[in-house]
N, CA, C and O atoms as a GROMACS GRO file, in nm:
protein
  292
    1MET      N    1   3.843 -15.195 -16.742
    1MET     CA    2   3.760 -15.104 -16.816
    1MET      C    3   3.741 -14.924 -16.814
    1MET      O    4   3.705 -14.858 -16.716
    2THR      N    5   3.774 -14.875 -16.941
    2THR     CA    6   3.838 -14.754 -16.900
    2THR      C    7   3.694 -14.635 -16.922
    2THR      O    8   3.634 -14.625 -17.029
    3THR      N    9   3.669 -14.577 -16.831
    3THR     CA   10   3.552 -14.523 -16.844
    3THR      C   11   3.533 -14.426 -16.955
    3THR      O   12   3.601 -14.441 -17.056
    4ASN      N   13   3.432 -14.310 -16.945
    4ASN     CA   14   3.429 -14.196 -17.082
    4ASN      C   15   3.554 -14.095 -17.028
    4ASN      O   16   3.615 -14.019 -17.103
    5LEU      N   17   3.579 -14.109 -16.898
    5LEU     CA   18   3.609 -13.932 -16.848
    5LEU      C   19   3.768 -13.969 -16.860
    5LEU      O   20   3.856 -13.883 -16.854
    6ASP      N   21   3.795 -14.111 -16.877
    6ASP     CA   22   3.929 -14.212 -16.865
    6ASP      C   23   3.992 -14.104 -17.077
    6ASP      O   24   4.078 -14.033 -17.129
    7SER      N   25   3.865 -14.178 -17.103
    7SER     CA   26   3.862 -14.155 -17.266
    7SER      C   27   3.902 -14.009 -17.334
    7SER      O   28   3.971 -13.982 -17.432
    8ALA      N   29   3.816 -13.910 -17.224
    8ALA     CA   30   3.802 -13.770 -17.276
    8ALA      C   31   3.955 -13.724 -17.216
    8ALA      O   32   4.019 -13.654 -17.295
    9LYS      N   33   3.997 -13.744 -17.137
    9LYS     CA   34   4.165 -13.705 -17.051
    9LYS      C   35   4.243 -13.734 -17.160
    9LYS      O   36   4.330 -13.661 -17.207
   10THR      N   37   4.202 -13.868 -17.210
   10THR     CA   38   4.348 -13.908 -17.285
   10THR      C   39   4.353 -13.798 -17.390
   10THR      O   40   4.449 -13.723 -17.406
   11THR      N   41   4.231 -13.796 -17.467
   11THR     CA   42   4.203 -13.758 -17.620
   11THR      C   43   4.220 -13.613 -17.600
   11THR      O   44   4.230 -13.550 -17.705
   12LEU      N   45   4.226 -13.514 -17.442
   12LEU     CA   46   4.272 -13.387 -17.445
   12LEU      C   47   4.340 -13.362 -17.431
   12LEU      O   48   4.362 -13.244 -17.456
   13GLN      N   49   4.470 -13.460 -17.363
   13GLN     CA   50   4.631 -13.436 -17.302
   13GLN      C   51   4.674 -13.444 -17.466
   13GLN      O   52   4.724 -13.343 -17.518
   14ALA      N   53   4.653 -13.569 -17.548
   14ALA     CA   54   4.709 -13.570 -17.707
   14ALA      C   55   4.643 -13.416 -17.748
   14ALA      O   56   4.727 -13.327 -17.735
   15ALA      N   57   4.536 -13.378 -17.785
   15ALA     CA   58   4.535 -13.256 -17.863
   15ALA      C   59   4.616 -13.141 -17.763
   15ALA      O   60   4.654 -13.028 -17.795
   16ALA      N   61   4.623 -13.181 -17.687
   16ALA     CA   62   4.728 -13.011 -17.603
   16ALA      C   63   4.868 -13.043 -17.626
   16ALA      O   64   4.948 -12.950 -17.615
   17ARG      N   65   4.914 -13.168 -17.660
   17ARG     CA   66   5.038 -13.234 -17.697
   17ARG      C   67   5.079 -13.118 -17.836
   17ARG      O   68   5.165 -13.031 -17.856
   18GLY      N   69   4.946 -13.185 -17.922
   18GLY     CA   70   4.997 -13.126 -18.067
   18GLY      C   71   4.999 -12.955 -18.078
   18GLY      O   72   5.082 -12.871 -18.116
   19LEU      N   73   4.859 -12.953 -18.024
   19LEU     CA   74   4.867 -12.769 -17.994
   19LEU      C   75   5.016 -12.708 -17.909
   19LEU      O   76   5.050 -12.589 -17.911
   20GLY      N   77   5.079 -12.801 -17.851
   20GLY     CA   78   5.164 -12.712 -17.772
   20GLY      C   79   5.279 -12.693 -17.913
   20GLY      O   80   5.326 -12.590 -17.961
   21GLN      N   81   5.301 -12.851 -17.955
   21GLN     CA   82   5.400 -12.820 -18.100
   21GLN      C   83   5.356 -12.739 -18.176
   21GLN      O   84   5.416 -12.636 -18.208
   22LEU      N   85   5.280 -12.762 -18.203
   22LEU     CA   86   5.260 -12.660 -18.323
   22LEU      C   87   5.301 -12.536 -18.284
   22LEU      O   88   5.383 -12.475 -18.352
   23ALA      N   89   5.240 -12.475 -18.150
   23ALA     CA   90   5.288 -12.324 -18.096
   23ALA      C   91   5.399 -12.278 -18.143
   23ALA      O   92   5.439 -12.173 -18.193
   24ALA      N   93   5.462 -12.431 -18.101
   24ALA     CA   94   5.569 -12.375 -18.046
   24ALA      C   95   5.679 -12.364 -18.207
   24ALA      O   96   5.778 -12.291 -18.217
   25THR      N   97   5.634 -12.442 -18.301
   25THR     CA   98   5.673 -12.410 -18.464
   25THR      C   99   5.644 -12.280 -18.493
   25THR      O  100   5.735 -12.215 -18.543
   26LEU      N  101   5.501 -12.207 -18.467
   26LEU     CA  102   5.502 -12.140 -18.520
   26LEU      C  103   5.533 -12.005 -18.457
   26LEU      O  104   5.511 -11.899 -18.516
   27LEU      N  105   5.583 -12.014 -18.338
   27LEU     CA  106   5.656 -11.917 -18.278
   27LEU      C  107   5.841 -11.874 -18.305
   27LEU      O  108   5.905 -11.770 -18.282
   28ALA      N  109   5.886 -12.025 -18.371
   28ALA     CA  110   5.994 -12.015 -18.381
   28ALA      C  111   5.984 -11.962 -18.535
   28ALA      O  112   6.053 -11.862 -18.559
   29THR      N  113   5.931 -11.999 -18.610
   29THR     CA  114   5.902 -11.935 -18.716
   29THR      C  115   5.866 -11.824 -18.716
   29THR      O  116   5.843 -11.792 -18.832
   30LEU      N  117   5.849 -11.752 -18.655
   30LEU     CA  118   5.801 -11.614 -18.635
   30LEU      C  119   5.888 -11.507 -18.552
   30LEU      O  120   5.871 -11.385 -18.543
   31ALA      N  121   5.953 -11.562 -18.515
   31ALA     CA  122   6.002 -11.492 -18.361
   31ALA      C  123   6.180 -11.462 -18.437
   31ALA      O  124   6.266 -11.543 -18.470
   32PRO      N  125   6.179 -11.362 -18.440
   32PRO     CA  126   6.312 -11.274 -18.471
   32PRO      C  127   6.388 -11.390 -18.412
   32PRO      O  128   6.370 -11.490 -18.344
   33GLY      N  129   6.498 -11.310 -18.486
   33GLY     CA  130   6.658 -11.324 -18.378
   33GLY      C  131   6.726 -11.490 -18.457
   33GLY      O  132   6.673 -11.560 -18.543
   34LEU      N  133   6.828 -11.506 -18.400
   34LEU     CA  134   6.851 -11.669 -18.339
   34LEU      C  135   6.802 -11.752 -18.273
   34LEU      O  136   6.786 -11.699 -18.163
   35VAL      N  137   6.753 -11.884 -18.268
   35VAL     CA  138   6.759 -12.004 -18.195
   35VAL      C  139   6.826 -12.089 -18.186
   35VAL      O  140   6.832 -12.165 -18.282
   36PRO      N  141   6.876 -12.105 -18.112
   36PRO     CA  142   7.022 -12.178 -18.052
   36PRO      C  143   6.980 -12.375 -18.151
   36PRO      O  144   6.883 -12.449 -18.164
   37GLY      N  145   7.100 -12.372 -18.185
   37GLY     CA  146   7.111 -12.479 -18.284
   37GLY      C  147   7.078 -12.470 -18.435
   37GLY      O  148   7.098 -12.548 -18.528
   38GLU      N  149   7.006 -12.317 -18.425
   38GLU     CA  150   7.016 -12.283 -18.635
   38GLU      C  151   7.066 -12.188 -18.676
   38GLU      O  152   7.061 -12.068 -18.650
   39ALA      N  153   7.134 -12.272 -18.768
   39ALA     CA  154   7.219 -12.240 -18.893
   39ALA      C  155   7.204 -12.083 -18.946
   39ALA      O  156   7.197 -12.117 -19.064
   40HIS      N  157   7.197 -11.973 -18.951
   40HIS     CA  158   7.165 -11.896 -19.070
   40HIS      C  159   7.305 -11.816 -19.126
   40HIS      O  160   7.387 -11.745 -19.068
   41LEU      N  161   7.292 -11.854 -19.247
   41LEU     CA  162   7.404 -11.796 -19.343
   41LEU      C  163   7.300 -11.637 -19.438
   41LEU      O  164   7.181 -11.633 -19.470
   42ALA      N  165   7.373 -11.567 -19.451
   42ALA     CA  166   7.372 -11.472 -19.533
   42ALA      C  167   7.387 -11.466 -19.681
   42ALA      O  168   7.495 -11.450 -19.738
   43GLY      N  169   7.287 -11.480 -19.732
   43GLY     CA  170   7.312 -11.472 -19.946
   43GLY      C  171   7.289 -11.609 -19.950
   43GLY      O  172   7.269 -11.694 -19.864
   44ALA      N  173   7.299 -11.610 -20.083
   44ALA     CA  174   7.289 -11.729 -20.161
   44ALA      C  175   7.366 -11.879 -20.150
   44ALA      O  176   7.477 -11.880 -20.096
   45PRO      N  177   7.340 -11.935 -20.172
   45PRO     CA  178   7.426 -12.060 -20.126
   45PRO      C  179   7.554 -12.051 -20.271
   45PRO      O  180   7.531 -12.039 -20.391
   46CYS      N  181   7.695 -12.063 -20.196
   46CYS     CA  182   7.765 -12.083 -20.294
   46CYS      C  183   7.800 -12.176 -20.432
   46CYS      O  184   7.789 -12.298 -20.446
   47ARG      N  185   7.830 -12.108 -20.496
   47ARG     CA  186   7.834 -12.266 -20.612
   47ARG      C  187   7.966 -12.270 -20.619
   47ARG      O  188   8.027 -12.163 -20.621
   48ALA      N  189   8.053 -12.423 -20.624
   48ALA     CA  190   8.205 -12.392 -20.676
   48ALA      C  191   8.239 -12.368 -20.777
   48ALA      O  192   8.187 -12.457 -20.845
   49PRO      N  193   8.300 -12.297 -20.850
   49PRO     CA  194   8.351 -12.268 -20.938
   49PRO      C  195   8.381 -12.386 -21.076
   49PRO      O  196   8.418 -12.500 -21.049
   50ALA      N  197   8.360 -12.342 -21.218
   50ALA     CA  198   8.398 -12.462 -21.318
   50ALA      C  199   8.542 -12.531 -21.306
   50ALA      O  200   8.582 -12.643 -21.338
   51ARG      N  201   8.596 -12.440 -21.256
   51ARG     CA  202   8.778 -12.497 -21.286
   51ARG      C  203   8.824 -12.455 -21.136
   51ARG      O  204   8.800 -12.339 -21.103
   52ALA      N  205   8.873 -12.521 -21.065
   52ALA     CA  206   8.996 -12.453 -20.936
   52ALA      C  207   9.143 -12.420 -20.994
   52ALA      O  208   9.236 -12.483 -21.044
   53SER      N  209   9.112 -12.281 -20.957
   53SER     CA  210   9.232 -12.204 -21.055
   53SER      C  211   9.346 -12.252 -20.949
   53SER      O  212   9.323 -12.333 -20.859
   54THR      N  213   9.488 -12.181 -20.974
   54THR     CA  214   9.596 -12.260 -20.873
   54THR      C  215   9.642 -12.111 -20.799
   54THR      O  216   9.589 -12.002 -20.817
   55LEU      N  217   9.734 -12.138 -20.729
   55LEU     CA  218   9.696 -12.032 -20.636
   55LEU      C  219   9.810 -11.937 -20.724
   55LEU      O  220   9.829 -11.829 -20.668
   56ASP      N  221   9.890 -11.956 -20.849
   56ASP     CA  222   9.945 -11.826 -20.904
   56ASP      C  223   9.835 -11.784 -20.990
   56ASP      O  224   9.843 -11.666 -21.026
   57GLU      N  225   9.738 -11.846 -21.032
   57GLU     CA  226   9.648 -11.766 -21.104
   57GLU      C  227   9.601 -11.662 -20.984
   57GLU      O  228   9.636 -11.545 -20.969
   58ASP      N  229   9.519 -11.731 -20.910
   58ASP     CA  230   9.467 -11.654 -20.756
   58ASP      C  231   9.570 -11.467 -20.735
   58ASP      O  232   9.542 -11.348 -20.752
   59LEU      N  233   9.698 -11.556 -20.688
   59LEU     CA  234   9.758 -11.434 -20.670
   59LEU      C  235   9.780 -11.323 -20.801
   59LEU      O  236   9.778 -11.201 -20.787
   60ASP      N  237   9.796 -11.383 -20.907
   60ASP     CA  238   9.811 -11.289 -21.034
   60ASP      C  239   9.712 -11.197 -21.054
   60ASP      O  240   9.721 -11.075 -21.071
   61GLU      N  241   9.559 -11.312 -21.049
   61GLU     CA  242   9.427 -11.164 -21.032
   61GLU      C  243   9.414 -11.086 -20.915
   61GLU      O  244   9.347 -10.983 -20.924
   62LEU      N  245   9.470 -11.117 -20.800
   62LEU     CA  246   9.477 -11.027 -20.715
   62LEU      C  247   9.553 -10.926 -20.726
   62LEU      O  248   9.495 -10.819 -20.711
   63LEU      N  249   9.709 -10.919 -20.754
   63LEU     CA  250   9.808 -10.799 -20.819
   63LEU      C  251   9.743 -10.694 -20.901
   63LEU      O  252   9.761 -10.572 -20.901
   64LEU      N  253   9.633 -10.796 -20.996
   64LEU     CA  254   9.593 -10.693 -21.119
   64LEU      C  255   9.496 -10.590 -21.042
   64LEU      O  256   9.492 -10.468 -21.053
   65HIS      N  257   9.415 -10.681 -20.958
   65HIS     CA  258   9.307 -10.568 -20.879
   65HIS      C  259   9.381 -10.448 -20.784
   65HIS      O  260   9.351 -10.328 -20.778
   66ILE      N  261   9.484 -10.519 -20.714
   66ILE     CA  262   9.559 -10.450 -20.635
   66ILE      C  263   9.619 -10.307 -20.701
   66ILE      O  264   9.641 -10.200 -20.644
   67GLN      N  265   9.640 -10.350 -20.864
   67GLN     CA  266   9.754 -10.207 -20.938
   67GLN      C  267   9.586 -10.160 -20.994
   67GLN      O  268   9.529 -10.072 -20.930
   68ARG      N  269   9.555 -10.188 -21.045
   68ARG     CA  270   9.372 -10.106 -21.083
   68ARG      C  271   9.334 -10.001 -20.942
   68ARG      O  272   9.297  -9.885 -20.954
   69ARG      N  273   9.353 -10.072 -20.809
   69ARG     CA  274   9.278  -9.988 -20.726
   69ARG      C  275   9.359  -9.855 -20.703
   69ARG      O  276   9.299  -9.753 -20.670
   70ARG      N  277   9.557  -9.859 -20.727
   70ARG     CA  278   9.633  -9.790 -20.711
   70ARG      C  279   9.640  -9.689 -20.803
   70ARG      O  280   9.681  -9.572 -20.802
   71ALA      N  281   9.580  -9.778 -20.899
   71ALA     CA  282   9.595  -9.652 -21.019
   71ALA      C  283   9.484  -9.536 -21.028
   71ALA      O  284   9.465  -9.446 -21.109
   72CYS      N  285   9.438  -9.565 -20.945
   72CYS     CA  286   9.289  -9.470 -20.948
   72CYS      C  287   9.253  -9.388 -20.857
   72CYS      O  288   9.150  -9.321 -20.848
   73ARG      N  289   9.392  -9.403 -20.753
   73ARG     CA  290   9.400  -9.288 -20.663
   73ARG      C  291   9.508  -9.153 -20.716
   73ARG      O  292   9.520  -9.053 -20.646
   0.00000   0.00000   0.00000
């Protein structure tokens, strides 16, 4: 048979564990910097283009961009 002291001890241990987990979560939220195992990505998530372009189309677009940049000199 458990005594009132054992019941209180068990209850306090459970409360302490819960508060410890809450404190760890709060610190992880508020702490600046990286947390091991956590991924930090900059910017909004990338969306896939409506249609995939071919390599030739990509190269043509790059060539046009280079030519425009050279013309500005």
